[in-house]
Amino acid sequence: MKHGLTGWVQNTNENVRVRVTGKADDISGFLVSLETEAPPAAMIENIRTKEVEPEKFPFFQILKSHDVSDDVTEISPDIAVCHECMEDIEKEGNRLNYAFVNCTNCGPRFTIIRDLPYDRAKTTMKDFPMCPECLEEYENISDRRFHAQPTACARCGPRYELFEKGEKVSDKMDVITGHVSQCISNGGNLLVKGLGGMHLACDAFNYAAVENLRAVKKRDGKPFAVMFRDLETLKLYAGVNEAEEQSLLSWRRPIVLLEMKSNDDLPPVSKCINAGLNLLGVMLPYMPIHHLLFSRLKTAAIVLTSGNFSNEPILIGNREALDRFSSCTDAVLLHNRDIQNRTDDSVVRVMDGKERIMRRSRGYAPAPVRTNMNMEGILAFGAELTNCFCIGKGKKAFLSQHIGDLQGFETTLFYEQTLAQFLKLFRVNPTLLAADLHPDYISTKTAKNFGNLPLVSVQHHHAHIAACMTEHHLDEKVIGVALDGTGLGDDGHTWGSEFLLCDLGQYTRMTHFDYVPMPGGDLAAGEPWRMAVSFLYKVYGNGFTTLKLDFLKNLEAEKTSLIIRMIDRGINCPLTCGAGRMFDAVSSLLGLCHIATFQAEGPMRLEAQVQKSCLDSYPFSIGKTICFDATIRGIVDDLIRNSDIKIIASKFHNTIVSAIFEAVNAIRAREGINKVVLSGGVFQNKYMLEGTISLLKRHDFEVYAHAAIPTNDGGIALGQLAVASKRRENKCV
Ligand code: ZN
Ligand code: ZN
Ligand code: FE
């Protein structure tokens, strides 16, 4: 012990206890070190000290974990490789160029854990008995690898193997990196097995290679993530502020959404990566294999996107990888350690100076969300799209890793398996279930078939607000503003612009945007032009067809009249007030996106046009509901006048921000409540979030928005859990 103290340390399910004997100065030095020298992934909530009768100890020792068996519950997320391990890779010895180095400060965790307590025998490292040298380090209390469960070296640990056309090429790292470098330089692509699943990779600067990759994935236009060689290189291509740099370099190593710079001296990152948008999902190497590959790659950045076919979860099995990807990729790079828990790369965006999680998976899950409520035994099934589920244990909520859209068979299977795995891992026996109000969601159906347990149905937007409240430990009446695409309302219509007066148990819907028909139902969500027609028809009636709009010139008259007939007769035209649908409509009117090739493409293209310098907005009116007819008229007039699209987009955003403020202000005036909670997918839009927060704060509102929990439907399950808990507490279930 550096401070010359004797005593012991012990892990319990509640906390870590340390008992030390020594000189007063040494003890205070030790207390400082506890905080300043904690490993990067350690989270110290607080340190409490107590003076006790001095006791003589012969040395300092680690006592066996005091597991009150069923209560050992926390699992660390996976941790990016640390600097010291990277140094080990460059040294001679058993770890030279070895792709699976790790230590107590870094390496795989959740992705390899089969059961608790966390112990090598209960991980997928079980198949790799330690060699004498690794064992010695593992048992040496002063070694960096003391009790590092996945510790390994080239002699005893897992290995990579490269396959081409289904045939094994080599398991020697220098041969592998040579082949991969050649493959990428030649514009090829490959499948690489990582921590939580497979990735597909190619040169990010090679247009043809990226297009090929898209074809391999059979993927729509959804942007790919890019891994840059290092931060310095990345900074040449993207603007990086301090908070963004922190996220990029954190041990969690998420994908960070960044604005790309236009730099004439450098080749542009291939436009087809992110559908020509300015926003790019970027990450830095986080596994030793990434560093090893980059040491030979000539390119500054590679596309690194989840290895799967569209609508399927990220692939984890070696057999399947070879069977399905040998013929459609140039190479397949696999390792022989099983992936127990599938995790995608996480996605964050820094907004209003804070990291906001948009997809919570590797590096974040399954760390618990700490609450002040009794969550015990509650299982919340989540939403339909961007699903995560959540289980309650004591006061903790364990939100699952990102599962995905519960639409295909494979994803549904992943959902069911992960549910079972979480209940087993965290030893939860559900006694109460919570699900969305929508009866047709696969998550709701799964809840209904789960067993004969009481089920709490939670309205989608109430769940959104409850999720944000739980994140901020709010348990009181607040004004909730939930803006998103869709969610079933309790009047049977499709909601999505909800101003709620609510607490965790109950809500009253105070106001919302006007309803408009959604021609074609769900189809309208993928085809913004339908919403544009619907809004025009609402505002101008039949006369809209004579407006001098480019939008109408490009539209087949037949299609338009079909939509009008559908609306008039109410055929497959559910009513929606989803804010997302309005962003879609405006995006289409401005010619930015008529048919979406990925989720939220219309709103993203619209946001990309916004200019911060524009402060103008359009008129709107607030009665019983919020009416944007005047806004649509203003946009149409501007379009006819040939105004700059950027200005129109900015004015539209400003209008929605003002409308939020006016509506919230009216509720405060009547109810005397000052806390505003923002949630829903619309707040993934940086301009919307920052604009709304700043306007509300200027008028002395206390504003709460998501940071650690996704504001999109990935956060819904936490809200469902909280609502169920509160209703149980109030004896309403
Ligand atoms: Zn390490
Ligand atoms: Zn070894
Ligand atoms: Fe939602």
CSV table of N, CA, C and O in Angstrom, one decimal, residues 288-370:
chain,number,residue,atom,x,y,z
A,288,PRO,N,-8.2,-3.1,-28.6
A,288,PRO,CA,-6.8,-3.2,-29.1
A,288,PRO,C,-6.8,-3.5,-30.6
A,288,PRO,O,-5.9,-3.0,-31.4
A,289,ILE,N,-7.7,-4.3,-31.1
A,289,ILE,CA,-7.7,-4.7,-32.6
A,289,ILE,C,-7.9,-3.4,-33.4
A,289,ILE,O,-7.2,-3.3,-34.5
A,290,HIS,N,-8.6,-2.4,-33.0
A,290,HIS,CA,-8.8,-1.2,-33.7
A,290,HIS,C,-7.4,-0.5,-33.9
A,290,HIS,O,-7.0,0.0,-34.9
A,291,HIS,N,-6.7,-0.4,-32.8
A,291,HIS,CA,-5.4,0.2,-32.8
A,291,HIS,C,-4.4,-0.6,-33.7
A,291,HIS,O,-3.7,0.0,-34.5
A,292,LEU,N,-4.5,-1.9,-33.6
A,292,LEU,CA,-3.6,-2.7,-34.4
A,292,LEU,C,-3.9,-2.5,-35.8
A,292,LEU,O,-3.0,-2.4,-36.7
A,293,LEU,N,-5.1,-2.5,-36.2
A,293,LEU,CA,-5.5,-2.3,-37.6
A,293,LEU,C,-5.0,-0.9,-38.1
A,293,LEU,O,-4.4,-0.8,-39.2
A,294,PHE,N,-5.3,0.1,-37.3
A,294,PHE,CA,-4.9,1.4,-37.7
A,294,PHE,C,-3.4,1.6,-37.9
A,294,PHE,O,-2.9,2.4,-38.6
A,295,SER,N,-2.6,0.8,-37.1
A,295,SER,CA,-1.2,0.9,-37.2
A,295,SER,C,-0.7,0.6,-38.6
A,295,SER,O,0.4,1.0,-39.0
A,296,ARG,N,-1.5,-0.2,-39.4
A,296,ARG,CA,-1.1,-0.5,-40.7
A,296,ARG,C,-2.0,0.2,-41.8
A,296,ARG,O,-1.6,0.2,-43.0
A,297,LEU,N,-3.2,0.6,-41.4
A,297,LEU,CA,-4.1,1.2,-42.4
A,297,LEU,C,-3.5,2.6,-42.9
A,297,LEU,O,-2.9,3.3,-42.2
A,298,LYS,N,-3.7,2.8,-44.2
A,298,LYS,CA,-3.3,4.1,-44.8
A,298,LYS,C,-4.3,5.2,-44.6
A,298,LYS,O,-4.0,6.4,-44.6
A,299,THR,N,-5.6,4.8,-44.5
A,299,THR,CA,-6.6,5.8,-44.5
A,299,THR,C,-6.8,6.4,-43.0
A,299,THR,O,-6.4,5.7,-42.1
A,300,ALA,N,-7.3,7.6,-43.0
A,300,ALA,CA,-7.5,8.2,-41.7
A,300,ALA,C,-8.7,7.8,-40.9
A,300,ALA,O,-8.9,8.0,-39.7
A,301,ALA,N,-9.6,7.2,-41.7
A,301,ALA,CA,-10.9,6.8,-41.1
A,301,ALA,C,-11.6,5.7,-41.8
A,301,ALA,O,-11.5,5.6,-43.1
A,302,ILE,N,-12.2,4.8,-41.1
A,302,ILE,CA,-13.0,3.7,-41.7
A,302,ILE,C,-14.5,3.8,-41.3
A,302,ILE,O,-14.8,4.3,-40.2
A,303,VAL,N,-15.3,3.4,-42.2
A,303,VAL,CA,-16.7,3.2,-41.8
A,303,VAL,C,-16.7,2.0,-40.9
A,303,VAL,O,-16.0,1.0,-41.1
A,304,LEU,N,-17.4,2.1,-39.8
A,304,LEU,CA,-17.5,1.0,-38.9
A,304,LEU,C,-19.0,0.9,-38.4
A,304,LEU,O,-19.4,1.6,-37.5
A,305,THR,N,-19.7,0.1,-39.1
A,305,THR,CA,-21.2,0.1,-38.9
A,305,THR,C,-21.5,-1.3,-38.4
A,305,THR,O,-20.8,-2.3,-38.7
A,306,SER,N,-22.7,-1.5,-37.8
A,306,SER,CA,-23.0,-2.8,-37.2
A,306,SER,C,-23.1,-3.8,-38.3
A,306,SER,O,-23.7,-3.6,-39.4
A,307,GLY,N,-22.6,-5.0,-38.0
A,307,GLY,CA,-22.5,-6.1,-39.0
A,307,GLY,C,-23.8,-6.8,-38.9
A,307,GLY,O,-24.0,-7.7,-38.1
A,308,ASN,N,-24.7,-6.5,-39.8
A,308,ASN,CA,-26.0,-7.2,-39.9
A,308,ASN,C,-26.6,-6.8,-41.2
A,308,ASN,O,-26.1,-5.9,-41.9
A,309,PHE,N,-27.8,-7.4,-41.5
A,309,PHE,CA,-28.6,-7.0,-42.6
A,309,PHE,C,-29.6,-6.1,-42.0
A,309,PHE,O,-30.0,-6.2,-40.8
A,310,SER,N,-30.1,-5.1,-42.8
A,310,SER,CA,-31.0,-4.1,-42.3
A,310,SER,C,-32.1,-4.8,-41.5
A,310,SER,O,-32.6,-5.9,-41.9
A,311,ASN,N,-32.6,-4.2,-40.4
A,311,ASN,CA,-33.7,-4.7,-39.6
A,311,ASN,C,-33.4,-5.9,-38.8
A,311,ASN,O,-34.2,-6.5,-38.2
A,312,GLU,N,-32.1,-6.3,-38.8
A,312,GLU,CA,-31.8,-7.4,-37.9
A,312,GLU,C,-30.8,-6.9,-36.8
A,312,GLU,O,-30.1,-5.9,-37.0
A,313,PRO,N,-30.8,-7.6,-35.7
A,313,PRO,CA,-29.8,-7.1,-34.7
A,313,PRO,C,-28.4,-7.4,-35.1
A,313,PRO,O,-28.2,-8.3,-36.0
A,314,ILE,N,-27.5,-6.7,-34.5
A,314,ILE,CA,-26.1,-6.9,-34.8
A,314,ILE,C,-25.7,-8.4,-34.6
A,314,ILE,O,-26.1,-9.0,-33.6
A,315,LEU,N,-25.0,-8.9,-35.6
A,315,LEU,CA,-24.6,-10.4,-35.6
A,315,LEU,C,-23.6,-10.7,-34.5
A,315,LEU,O,-22.6,-9.9,-34.3
A,316,ILE,N,-23.7,-11.8,-33.9
A,316,ILE,CA,-22.7,-12.2,-32.9
A,316,ILE,C,-22.0,-13.6,-33.1
A,316,ILE,O,-20.9,-13.8,-32.6
A,317,GLY,N,-22.6,-14.4,-33.9
A,317,GLY,CA,-22.1,-15.8,-34.0
A,317,GLY,C,-21.1,-16.0,-35.1
A,317,GLY,O,-21.3,-15.5,-36.2
A,318,ASN,N,-20.0,-16.7,-34.9
A,318,ASN,CA,-19.0,-17.0,-35.9
A,318,ASN,C,-19.5,-17.7,-37.1
A,318,ASN,O,-19.3,-17.4,-38.2
A,319,ARG,N,-20.3,-18.8,-36.8
A,319,ARG,CA,-20.8,-19.7,-37.9
A,319,ARG,C,-21.6,-18.9,-38.8
A,319,ARG,O,-21.5,-18.9,-40.0
A,320,GLU,N,-22.6,-18.1,-38.2
A,320,GLU,CA,-23.5,-17.3,-39.0
A,320,GLU,C,-22.7,-16.2,-39.8
A,320,GLU,O,-23.0,-16.0,-41.0
A,321,ALA,N,-21.7,-15.7,-39.2
A,321,ALA,CA,-20.9,-14.6,-39.8
A,321,ALA,C,-20.3,-15.2,-41.1
A,321,ALA,O,-20.3,-14.6,-42.2
A,322,LEU,N,-19.7,-16.4,-41.0
A,322,LEU,CA,-19.0,-17.0,-42.2
A,322,LEU,C,-20.1,-17.4,-43.2
A,322,LEU,O,-19.9,-17.2,-44.4
A,323,ASP,N,-21.1,-18.0,-42.7
A,323,ASP,CA,-22.2,-18.4,-43.7
A,323,ASP,C,-22.8,-17.3,-44.5
A,323,ASP,O,-23.0,-17.4,-45.7
A,324,ARG,N,-23.0,-16.2,-43.8
A,324,ARG,CA,-23.8,-15.1,-44.4
A,324,ARG,C,-22.9,-14.0,-45.0
A,324,ARG,O,-23.4,-13.3,-45.9
A,325,PHE,N,-21.7,-13.9,-44.5
A,325,PHE,CA,-20.9,-12.7,-45.0
A,325,PHE,C,-19.6,-13.1,-45.9
A,325,PHE,O,-19.0,-12.3,-46.4
A,326,SER,N,-19.3,-14.4,-45.9
A,326,SER,CA,-18.1,-14.8,-46.7
A,326,SER,C,-18.2,-14.4,-48.2
A,326,SER,O,-17.3,-14.0,-48.8
A,327,SER,N,-19.4,-14.6,-48.7
A,327,SER,CA,-19.5,-14.3,-50.2
A,327,SER,C,-19.8,-12.9,-50.5
A,327,SER,O,-19.5,-12.4,-51.6
A,328,CYS,N,-20.3,-12.1,-49.5
A,328,CYS,CA,-20.6,-10.7,-49.9
A,328,CYS,C,-19.6,-9.7,-49.3
A,328,CYS,O,-19.8,-8.5,-49.6
A,329,THR,N,-18.6,-10.2,-48.6
A,329,THR,CA,-17.5,-9.3,-48.2
A,329,THR,C,-16.2,-9.8,-48.7
A,329,THR,O,-16.1,-11.0,-49.2
A,330,ASP,N,-15.1,-9.0,-48.6
A,330,ASP,CA,-13.8,-9.5,-49.1
A,330,ASP,C,-13.1,-10.3,-48.0
A,330,ASP,O,-12.2,-11.0,-48.3
A,331,ALA,N,-13.4,-10.0,-46.8
A,331,ALA,CA,-12.8,-10.8,-45.7
A,331,ALA,C,-13.6,-10.8,-44.5
A,331,ALA,O,-14.5,-9.9,-44.3
A,332,VAL,N,-13.4,-11.8,-43.6
A,332,VAL,CA,-14.2,-11.9,-42.4
A,332,VAL,C,-13.1,-12.1,-41.3
A,332,VAL,O,-12.3,-13.0,-41.4
A,333,LEU,N,-13.1,-11.2,-40.3
A,333,LEU,CA,-12.1,-11.3,-39.2
A,333,LEU,C,-12.8,-11.6,-37.9
A,333,LEU,O,-13.5,-10.8,-37.4
A,334,LEU,N,-12.6,-12.9,-37.5
A,334,LEU,CA,-13.3,-13.4,-36.3
A,334,LEU,C,-12.3,-13.7,-35.2
A,334,LEU,O,-11.2,-13.9,-35.4
A,335,HIS,N,-12.9,-13.7,-33.9
A,335,HIS,CA,-12.1,-14.2,-32.8
A,335,HIS,C,-12.9,-15.3,-32.1
A,335,HIS,O,-14.1,-15.5,-32.4
A,336,ASN,N,-12.2,-16.1,-31.3
A,336,ASN,CA,-12.8,-17.3,-30.8
A,336,ASN,C,-13.4,-17.1,-29.3
A,336,ASN,O,-13.5,-18.1,-28.6
A,337,ARG,N,-13.6,-15.9,-28.9
A,337,ARG,CA,-14.3,-15.7,-27.7
A,337,ARG,C,-15.8,-15.4,-27.9
A,337,ARG,O,-16.1,-14.5,-28.8
A,338,ASP,N,-16.7,-16.1,-27.3
A,338,ASP,CA,-18.1,-15.9,-27.5
A,338,ASP,C,-18.5,-14.6,-27.0
A,338,ASP,O,-18.0,-14.1,-26.0
A,339,ILE,N,-19.5,-14.0,-27.7
A,339,ILE,CA,-20.2,-12.8,-27.2
A,339,ILE,C,-21.4,-13.2,-26.5
A,339,ILE,O,-22.3,-13.9,-27.1
A,340,GLN,N,-21.5,-13.0,-25.2
A,340,GLN,CA,-22.7,-13.4,-24.4
A,340,GLN,C,-23.8,-12.4,-24.5
A,340,GLN,O,-24.9,-12.8,-24.8
A,341,ASN,N,-23.5,-11.2,-24.3
A,341,ASN,CA,-24.5,-10.1,-24.4
A,341,ASN,C,-24.3,-9.2,-25.5
A,341,ASN,O,-23.3,-8.4,-25.5
A,342,ARG,N,-25.1,-9.2,-26.5
A,342,ARG,CA,-25.0,-8.4,-27.7
A,342,ARG,C,-25.2,-6.9,-27.3
A,342,ARG,O,-26.1,-6.6,-26.6
A,343,THR,N,-24.2,-6.1,-27.8
A,343,THR,CA,-24.4,-4.6,-27.6
A,343,THR,C,-23.9,-3.9,-28.8
A,343,THR,O,-22.9,-4.2,-29.4
A,344,ASP,N,-24.7,-2.9,-29.2
A,344,ASP,CA,-24.3,-2.0,-30.3
A,344,ASP,C,-23.4,-0.9,-29.7
A,344,ASP,O,-23.3,-0.7,-28.5
A,345,ASP,N,-22.8,-0.2,-30.6
A,345,ASP,CA,-22.1,1.0,-30.2
A,345,ASP,C,-23.2,2.0,-29.7
A,345,ASP,O,-24.2,2.1,-30.3
A,346,SER,N,-22.8,2.7,-28.7
A,346,SER,CA,-23.8,3.8,-28.2
A,346,SER,C,-23.6,5.0,-29.0
A,346,SER,O,-22.6,5.3,-29.6
A,347,VAL,N,-24.6,5.9,-29.0
A,347,VAL,CA,-24.6,7.1,-29.7
A,347,VAL,C,-25.0,8.3,-28.8
A,347,VAL,O,-25.9,8.2,-28.0
A,348,VAL,N,-24.1,9.3,-28.8
A,348,VAL,CA,-24.4,10.5,-28.0
A,348,VAL,C,-24.3,11.8,-28.8
A,348,VAL,O,-23.7,11.7,-29.9
A,349,ARG,N,-24.9,12.8,-28.3
A,349,ARG,CA,-24.7,14.1,-29.0
A,349,ARG,C,-24.6,15.2,-27.9
A,349,ARG,O,-25.4,15.1,-26.9
A,350,VAL,N,-23.7,16.0,-28.0
A,350,VAL,CA,-23.5,17.1,-27.0
A,350,VAL,C,-24.5,18.2,-27.4
A,350,VAL,O,-24.4,18.8,-28.5
A,351,MET,N,-25.4,18.5,-26.4
A,351,MET,CA,-26.3,19.6,-26.7
A,351,MET,C,-26.4,20.4,-25.4
A,351,MET,O,-26.4,19.8,-24.3
A,352,ASP,N,-26.5,21.7,-25.5
A,352,ASP,CA,-26.5,22.6,-24.4
A,352,ASP,C,-25.4,22.2,-23.4
A,352,ASP,O,-25.5,22.2,-22.2
A,353,GLY,N,-24.2,21.9,-24.0
A,353,GLY,CA,-23.0,21.7,-23.2
A,353,GLY,C,-22.9,20.3,-22.5
A,353,GLY,O,-21.9,20.1,-21.8
A,354,LYS,N,-23.9,19.5,-22.7
A,354,LYS,CA,-23.9,18.2,-22.0
A,354,LYS,C,-24.0,17.0,-22.9
A,354,LYS,O,-24.7,17.1,-24.0
A,355,GLU,N,-23.4,15.9,-22.5
A,355,GLU,CA,-23.6,14.7,-23.3
A,355,GLU,C,-25.0,14.2,-23.2
A,355,GLU,O,-25.4,14.0,-22.1
A,356,ARG,N,-25.7,13.9,-24.3
A,356,ARG,CA,-27.0,13.4,-24.3
A,356,ARG,C,-27.0,12.1,-25.0
A,356,ARG,O,-26.6,12.0,-26.2
A,357,ILE,N,-27.4,11.0,-24.3
A,357,ILE,CA,-27.4,9.7,-24.9
A,357,ILE,C,-28.6,9.5,-25.8
A,357,ILE,O,-29.7,9.8,-25.5
A,358,MET,N,-28.3,9.1,-27.0
A,358,MET,CA,-29.4,8.8,-28.0
A,358,MET,C,-29.6,7.3,-28.2
A,358,MET,O,-30.6,6.8,-28.4
A,359,ARG,N,-28.5,6.6,-28.1
A,359,ARG,CA,-28.6,5.1,-28.1
A,359,ARG,C,-27.7,4.6,-27.0
A,359,ARG,O,-26.5,4.8,-27.0
A,360,ARG,N,-28.3,3.9,-26.0
A,360,ARG,CA,-27.6,3.6,-24.8
A,360,ARG,C,-27.3,2.1,-24.9
A,360,ARG,O,-28.2,1.2,-24.7
A,361,SER,N,-26.0,1.8,-25.1
A,361,SER,CA,-25.7,0.4,-25.2
A,361,SER,C,-24.2,0.2,-24.7
A,361,SER,O,-24.0,0.4,-23.5
A,362,ARG,N,-23.3,-0.2,-25.6
A,362,ARG,CA,-21.9,-0.5,-25.1
A,362,ARG,C,-21.3,0.7,-24.3
A,362,ARG,O,-21.4,1.8,-24.7
A,363,GLY,N,-20.7,0.3,-23.2
A,363,GLY,CA,-20.1,1.4,-22.3
A,363,GLY,C,-21.1,2.0,-21.3
A,363,GLY,O,-20.6,2.6,-20.4
A,364,TYR,N,-22.4,1.9,-21.5
A,364,TYR,CA,-23.4,2.5,-20.6
A,364,TYR,C,-24.2,1.4,-20.0
A,364,TYR,O,-24.5,1.5,-18.8
A,365,ALA,N,-24.7,0.5,-20.8
A,365,ALA,CA,-25.6,-0.6,-20.2
A,365,ALA,C,-24.7,-1.7,-19.7
A,365,ALA,O,-23.6,-1.9,-20.3
A,366,PRO,N,-25.1,-2.4,-18.7
A,366,PRO,CA,-26.3,-2.3,-17.9
A,366,PRO,C,-26.1,-1.6,-16.6
A,366,PRO,O,-26.6,-2.1,-15.6
A,367,ALA,N,-25.4,-0.4,-16.6
A,367,ALA,CA,-25.3,0.3,-15.3
A,367,ALA,C,-26.7,0.7,-14.8
A,367,ALA,O,-27.5,1.1,-15.7
A,368,PRO,N,-26.9,0.6,-13.5
A,368,PRO,CA,-28.3,0.9,-13.1
A,368,PRO,C,-28.5,2.4,-13.1
A,368,PRO,O,-27.6,3.3,-13.0
A,369,VAL,N,-29.8,2.8,-13.2
A,369,VAL,CA,-30.3,4.1,-12.9
A,369,VAL,C,-30.7,4.2,-11.5
A,369,VAL,O,-31.6,3.4,-11.1
A,370,ARG,N,-30.1,5.0,-10.7
A,370,ARG,CA,-30.5,5.1,-9.3
A,370,ARG,C,-31.6,6.0,-9.1
A,370,ARG,O,-31.7,7.1,-9.6
